[in-house]
Coordinates of C-alpha atoms and ligand atoms in Angstrom, one line a residue:
X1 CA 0.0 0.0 0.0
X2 CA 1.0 3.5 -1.0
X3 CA 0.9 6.1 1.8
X4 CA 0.7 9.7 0.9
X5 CA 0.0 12.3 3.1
X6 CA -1.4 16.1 2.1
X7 CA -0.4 18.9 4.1
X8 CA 0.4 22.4 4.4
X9 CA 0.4 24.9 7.5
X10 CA -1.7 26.9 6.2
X11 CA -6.0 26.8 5.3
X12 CA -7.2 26.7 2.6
X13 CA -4.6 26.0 -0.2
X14 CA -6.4 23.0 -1.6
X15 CA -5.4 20.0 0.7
X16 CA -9.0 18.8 1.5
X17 CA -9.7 18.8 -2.7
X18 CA -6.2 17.2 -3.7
X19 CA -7.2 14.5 -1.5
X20 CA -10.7 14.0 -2.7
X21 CA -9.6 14.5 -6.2
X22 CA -7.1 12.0 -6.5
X23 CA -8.9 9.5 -4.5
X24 CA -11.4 9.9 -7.3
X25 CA -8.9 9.2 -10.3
X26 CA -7.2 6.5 -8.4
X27 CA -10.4 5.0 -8.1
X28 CA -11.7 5.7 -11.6
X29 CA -9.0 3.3 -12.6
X30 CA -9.5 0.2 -10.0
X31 CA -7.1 1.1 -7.1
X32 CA -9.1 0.5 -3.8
X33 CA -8.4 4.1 -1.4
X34 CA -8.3 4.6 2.0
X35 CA -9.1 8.2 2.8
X36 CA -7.7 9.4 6.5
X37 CA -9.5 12.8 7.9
X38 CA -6.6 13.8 10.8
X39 CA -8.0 17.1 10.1
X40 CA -10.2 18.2 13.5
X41 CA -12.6 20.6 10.8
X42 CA -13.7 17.2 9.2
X43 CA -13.1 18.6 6.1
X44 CA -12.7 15.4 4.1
X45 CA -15.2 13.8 6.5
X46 CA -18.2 16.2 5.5
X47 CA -17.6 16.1 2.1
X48 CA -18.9 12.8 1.8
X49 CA -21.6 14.2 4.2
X50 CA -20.7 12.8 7.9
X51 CA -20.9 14.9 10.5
X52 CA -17.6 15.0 12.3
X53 CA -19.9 16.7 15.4
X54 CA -22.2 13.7 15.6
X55 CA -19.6 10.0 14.8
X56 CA -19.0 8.3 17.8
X57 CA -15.9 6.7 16.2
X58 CA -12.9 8.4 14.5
X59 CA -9.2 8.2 13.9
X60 CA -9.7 10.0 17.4
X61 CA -10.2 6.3 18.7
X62 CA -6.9 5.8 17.6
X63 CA -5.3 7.6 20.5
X64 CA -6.9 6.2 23.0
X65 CA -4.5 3.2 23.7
X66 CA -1.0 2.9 22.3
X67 CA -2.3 -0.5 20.9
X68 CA -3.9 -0.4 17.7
X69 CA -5.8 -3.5 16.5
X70 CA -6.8 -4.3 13.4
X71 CA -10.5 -5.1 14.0
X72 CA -10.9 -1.9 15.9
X73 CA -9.3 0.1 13.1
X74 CA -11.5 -1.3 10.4
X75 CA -14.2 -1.0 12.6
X76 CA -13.4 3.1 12.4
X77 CA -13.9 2.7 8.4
X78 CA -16.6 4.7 6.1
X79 CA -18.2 4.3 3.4
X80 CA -18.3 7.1 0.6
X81 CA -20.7 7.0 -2.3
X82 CA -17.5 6.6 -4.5
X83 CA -17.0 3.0 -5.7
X84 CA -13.3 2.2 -4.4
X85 CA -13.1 4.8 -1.8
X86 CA -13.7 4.6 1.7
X87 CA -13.0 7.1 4.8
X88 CA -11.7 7.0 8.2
X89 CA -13.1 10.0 9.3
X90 CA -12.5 13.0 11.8
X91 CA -14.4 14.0 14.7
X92 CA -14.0 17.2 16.4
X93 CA -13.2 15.7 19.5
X94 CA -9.6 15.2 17.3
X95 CA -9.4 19.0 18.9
X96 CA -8.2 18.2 22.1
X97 CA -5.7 15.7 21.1
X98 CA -3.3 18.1 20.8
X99 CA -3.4 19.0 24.8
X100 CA -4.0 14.9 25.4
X101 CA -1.3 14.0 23.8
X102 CA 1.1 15.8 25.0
X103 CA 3.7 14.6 27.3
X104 CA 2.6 10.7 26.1
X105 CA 5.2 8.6 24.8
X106 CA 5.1 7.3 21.4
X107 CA 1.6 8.9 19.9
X108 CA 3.3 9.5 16.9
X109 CA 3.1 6.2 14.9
X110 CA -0.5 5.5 16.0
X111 CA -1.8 6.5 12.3
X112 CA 1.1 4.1 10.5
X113 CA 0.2 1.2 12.9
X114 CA -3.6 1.6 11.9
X115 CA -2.9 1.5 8.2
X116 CA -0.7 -1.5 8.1
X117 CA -3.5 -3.3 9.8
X118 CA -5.5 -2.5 7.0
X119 CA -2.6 -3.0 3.8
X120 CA -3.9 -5.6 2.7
X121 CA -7.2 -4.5 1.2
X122 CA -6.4 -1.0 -0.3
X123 CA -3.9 0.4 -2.9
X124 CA -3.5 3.6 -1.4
X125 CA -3.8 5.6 1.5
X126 CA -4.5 9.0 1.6
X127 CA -4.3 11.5 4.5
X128 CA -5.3 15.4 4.7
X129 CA -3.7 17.1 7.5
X130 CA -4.4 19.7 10.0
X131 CA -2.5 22.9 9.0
X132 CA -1.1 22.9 12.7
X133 CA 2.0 21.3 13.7
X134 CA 1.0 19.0 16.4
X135 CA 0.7 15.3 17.1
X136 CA -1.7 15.1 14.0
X137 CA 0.5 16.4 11.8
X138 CA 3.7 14.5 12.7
X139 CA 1.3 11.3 12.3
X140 CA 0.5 11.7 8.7
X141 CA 4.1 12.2 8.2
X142 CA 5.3 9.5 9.8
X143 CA 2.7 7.4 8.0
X144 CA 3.8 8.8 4.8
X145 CA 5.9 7.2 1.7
X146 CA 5.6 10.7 0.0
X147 CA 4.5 13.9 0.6
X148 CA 2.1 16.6 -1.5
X149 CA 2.4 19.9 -0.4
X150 CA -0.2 22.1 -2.1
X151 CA 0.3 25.9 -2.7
X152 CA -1.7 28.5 -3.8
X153 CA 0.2 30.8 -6.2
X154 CA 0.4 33.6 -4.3
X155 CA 3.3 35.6 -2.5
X156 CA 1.9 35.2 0.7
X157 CA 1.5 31.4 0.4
X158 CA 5.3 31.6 0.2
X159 CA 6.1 32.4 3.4
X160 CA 4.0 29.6 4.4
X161 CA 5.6 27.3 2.7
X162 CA 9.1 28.1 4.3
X163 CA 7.8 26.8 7.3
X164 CA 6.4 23.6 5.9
X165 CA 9.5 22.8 4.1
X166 CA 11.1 23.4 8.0
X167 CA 8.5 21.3 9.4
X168 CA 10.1 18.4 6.3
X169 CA 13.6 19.1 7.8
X170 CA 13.0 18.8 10.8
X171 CA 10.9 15.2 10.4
X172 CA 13.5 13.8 8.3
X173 CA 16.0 13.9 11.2
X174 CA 14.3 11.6 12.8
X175 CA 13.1 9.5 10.0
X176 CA 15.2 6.3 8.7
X177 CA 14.5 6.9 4.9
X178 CA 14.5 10.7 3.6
X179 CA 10.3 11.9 3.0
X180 CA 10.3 12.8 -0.3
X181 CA 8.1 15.5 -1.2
X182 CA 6.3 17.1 -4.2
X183 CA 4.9 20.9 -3.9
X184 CA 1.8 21.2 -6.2
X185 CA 0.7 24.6 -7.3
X186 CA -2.6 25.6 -6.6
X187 CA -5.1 28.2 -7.2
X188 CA -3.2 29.2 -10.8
X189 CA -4.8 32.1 -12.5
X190 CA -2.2 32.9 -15.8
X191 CA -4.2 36.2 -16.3
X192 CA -2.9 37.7 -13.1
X193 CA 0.8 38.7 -12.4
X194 CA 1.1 37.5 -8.7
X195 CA 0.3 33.8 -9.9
X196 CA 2.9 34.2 -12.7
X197 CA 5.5 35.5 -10.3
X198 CA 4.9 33.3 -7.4
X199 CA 5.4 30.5 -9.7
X200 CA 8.2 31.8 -11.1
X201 CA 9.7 31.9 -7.8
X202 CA 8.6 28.6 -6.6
X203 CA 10.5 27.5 -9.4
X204 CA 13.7 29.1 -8.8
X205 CA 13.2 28.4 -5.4
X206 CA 12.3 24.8 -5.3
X207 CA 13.2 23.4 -8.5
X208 CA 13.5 19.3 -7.6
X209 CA 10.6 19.2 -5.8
X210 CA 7.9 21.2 -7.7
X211 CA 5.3 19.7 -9.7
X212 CA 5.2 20.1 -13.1
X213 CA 1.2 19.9 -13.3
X214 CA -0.4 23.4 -11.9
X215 CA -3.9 22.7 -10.3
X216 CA -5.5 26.3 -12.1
X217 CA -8.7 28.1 -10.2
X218 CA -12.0 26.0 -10.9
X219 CA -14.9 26.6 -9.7
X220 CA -15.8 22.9 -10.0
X221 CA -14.1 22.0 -7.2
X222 CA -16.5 24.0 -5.7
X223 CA -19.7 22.9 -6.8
X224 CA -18.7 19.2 -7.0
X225 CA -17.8 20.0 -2.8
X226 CA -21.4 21.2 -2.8
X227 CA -22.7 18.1 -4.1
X228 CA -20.6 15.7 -2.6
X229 CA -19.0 14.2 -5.4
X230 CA -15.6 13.6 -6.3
X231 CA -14.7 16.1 -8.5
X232 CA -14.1 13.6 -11.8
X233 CA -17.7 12.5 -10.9
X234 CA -19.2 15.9 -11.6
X235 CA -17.0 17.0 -14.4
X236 CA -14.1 14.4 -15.6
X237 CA -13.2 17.0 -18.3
X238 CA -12.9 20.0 -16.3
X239 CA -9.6 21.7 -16.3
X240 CA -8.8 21.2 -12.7
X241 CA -9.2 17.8 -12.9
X242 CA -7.0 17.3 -16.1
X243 CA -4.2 18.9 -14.0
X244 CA -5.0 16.8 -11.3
X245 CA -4.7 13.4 -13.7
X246 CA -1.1 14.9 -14.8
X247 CA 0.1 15.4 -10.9
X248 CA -1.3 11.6 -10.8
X249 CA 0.7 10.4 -13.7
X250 CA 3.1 12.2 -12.7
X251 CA 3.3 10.6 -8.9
X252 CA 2.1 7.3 -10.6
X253 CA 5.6 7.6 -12.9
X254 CA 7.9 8.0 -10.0
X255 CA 6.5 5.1 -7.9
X256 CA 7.4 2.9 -10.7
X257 CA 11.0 4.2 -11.1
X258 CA 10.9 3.2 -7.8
X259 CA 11.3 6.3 -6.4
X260 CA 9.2 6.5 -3.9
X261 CA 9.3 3.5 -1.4
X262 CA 6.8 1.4 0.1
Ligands
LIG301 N1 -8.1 25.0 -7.7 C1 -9.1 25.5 -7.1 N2 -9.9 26.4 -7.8 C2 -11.0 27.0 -7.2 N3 -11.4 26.6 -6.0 C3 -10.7 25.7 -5.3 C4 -9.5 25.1 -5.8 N4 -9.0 24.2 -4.9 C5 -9.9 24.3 -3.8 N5 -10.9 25.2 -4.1 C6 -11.9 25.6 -3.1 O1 -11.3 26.4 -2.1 C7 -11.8 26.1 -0.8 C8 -10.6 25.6 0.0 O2 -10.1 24.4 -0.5 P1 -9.7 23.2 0.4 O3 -9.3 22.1 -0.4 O4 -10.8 22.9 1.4 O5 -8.4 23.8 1.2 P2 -7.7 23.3 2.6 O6 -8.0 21.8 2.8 O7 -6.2 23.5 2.3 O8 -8.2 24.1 3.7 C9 -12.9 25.0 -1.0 O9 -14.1 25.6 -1.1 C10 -12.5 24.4 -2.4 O10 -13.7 23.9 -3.1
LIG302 MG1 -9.0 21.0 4.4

């Protein structure tokens, strides 16, 4: 099973709809998708319209023991009306996990243990994370075999990203194998000169690790939110969802250069 994580420290960049939208073309073409919500909004989780105020189970249940077994964990698993795709949703008791867990030894792997309980019946594995840096966080990238970051092509979204690519640095002390990681533009717009610049600059800046697909602005993603669907569902020939297929091909490619482990 393929593990990848999507995060950023920032809101609203595009996490929540690079996860739905590529579980929807991974699923599209027969992979069998675990989605993880470690996001306390529930995000992922209302899109495919649970209410992360009302589920009694969650990943939350995770923390609860340091023992994570593997009928419990699938016990924790959604449905979503997408063939191929199910969910391990959020609940907003995932808030106070932060102030829980801190102090506890060895939270940080409870999120990998739960999904090599459940390898063998999914191709990938998809997480959306919280845009805090926090137990949550350091759990989808521990989990991870690769990393998305998405940005929004703006200057402001820079900055932001400095302190993600930190946040990278700092995990891959502590990791055995180096996190590899792919930054996805997000939130293009070619007719305006800050999205032209910024991704310029993220360019210059971050030349091995940016994608080479841009996600541009598409209202789309918006309705197909509104309705629930994966985004392909509502409109496979949309031009956000094109440049999401490339990002996939793209990711798809290296994993068979065997570039990314796992
Ligand atoms: N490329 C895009 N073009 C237009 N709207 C987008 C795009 N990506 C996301 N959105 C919309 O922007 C909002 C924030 O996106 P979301 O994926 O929830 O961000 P995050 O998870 O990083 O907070 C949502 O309403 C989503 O539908
Ligand atoms: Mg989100």
């Amino acid at each position: 099973m393929q593990v990848w994580a999507v995060a950023n420290q920032k809101g609203g960049v595009g996490k929540t709809t690079t996860v739905v939208t590529l579980a929807g073309l991974l699923a599209e073409v027969g992979y069998k998708v675990l989605l993880v919500d470690l996001d306390p909004h529930g995000s992922l989780t209302s899109y495919f319209r649970y209410d992360p105020d009302e589920l009694e189970h969650s990943v939350y249940d995770l923390f609860e023991q340091l023992q994570v077994e593997p009928e419990r964990t699938r016990g924790l698993i959604l449905d979503t009306n997408r063939e191929g795709v199910d969910l391990m949703p959020a609940s907003t008791a995932l808030a106070t996990l932060e102030r829980r867990a801190v102090g506890k030894e060895g939270m940080g792997l409870q999120v990998a243990k739960a999904l090599a309980t459940q390898k063998q019946s999914y191709d990938f594995a998809l997480i959306d994370s919280p845009p805090v840096l926090g137990v949550l966080m350091v759990n989808a990238l521990a989990a991870c075999n690769h990393l998305l970051v998405p940005v929004q092509t703006e200057f402001l979204a820079l900055k932001g990203l400095q302190r993600m690519i930190r946040t990278i640095e700092m995990v891959n002390r502590a990791r055995r194998n180096k996190l590899e990681y792919t930054i996805v533009p997000t939130f293009y717009d070619r007719r305006t000169q800050a999205s032209v610049s910024s991704l310029r600059e993220l360019h210059r800046l971050y030349e091995e690790n940016i994608s080479s697909a841009v996600v541009p602005i598409d209202t789309k993603f918006r309705n197909a939110s509104l309705k629930g669907l994966v985004p392909s569902s509502l409109d496979a020939g949309s031009r956000g969802v094109h440049a999401y297929a490339k990002l996939l091909r793209n990711l798809l490619e290296r994993r068979r250069q065997g570039k990314v482990d796992g």
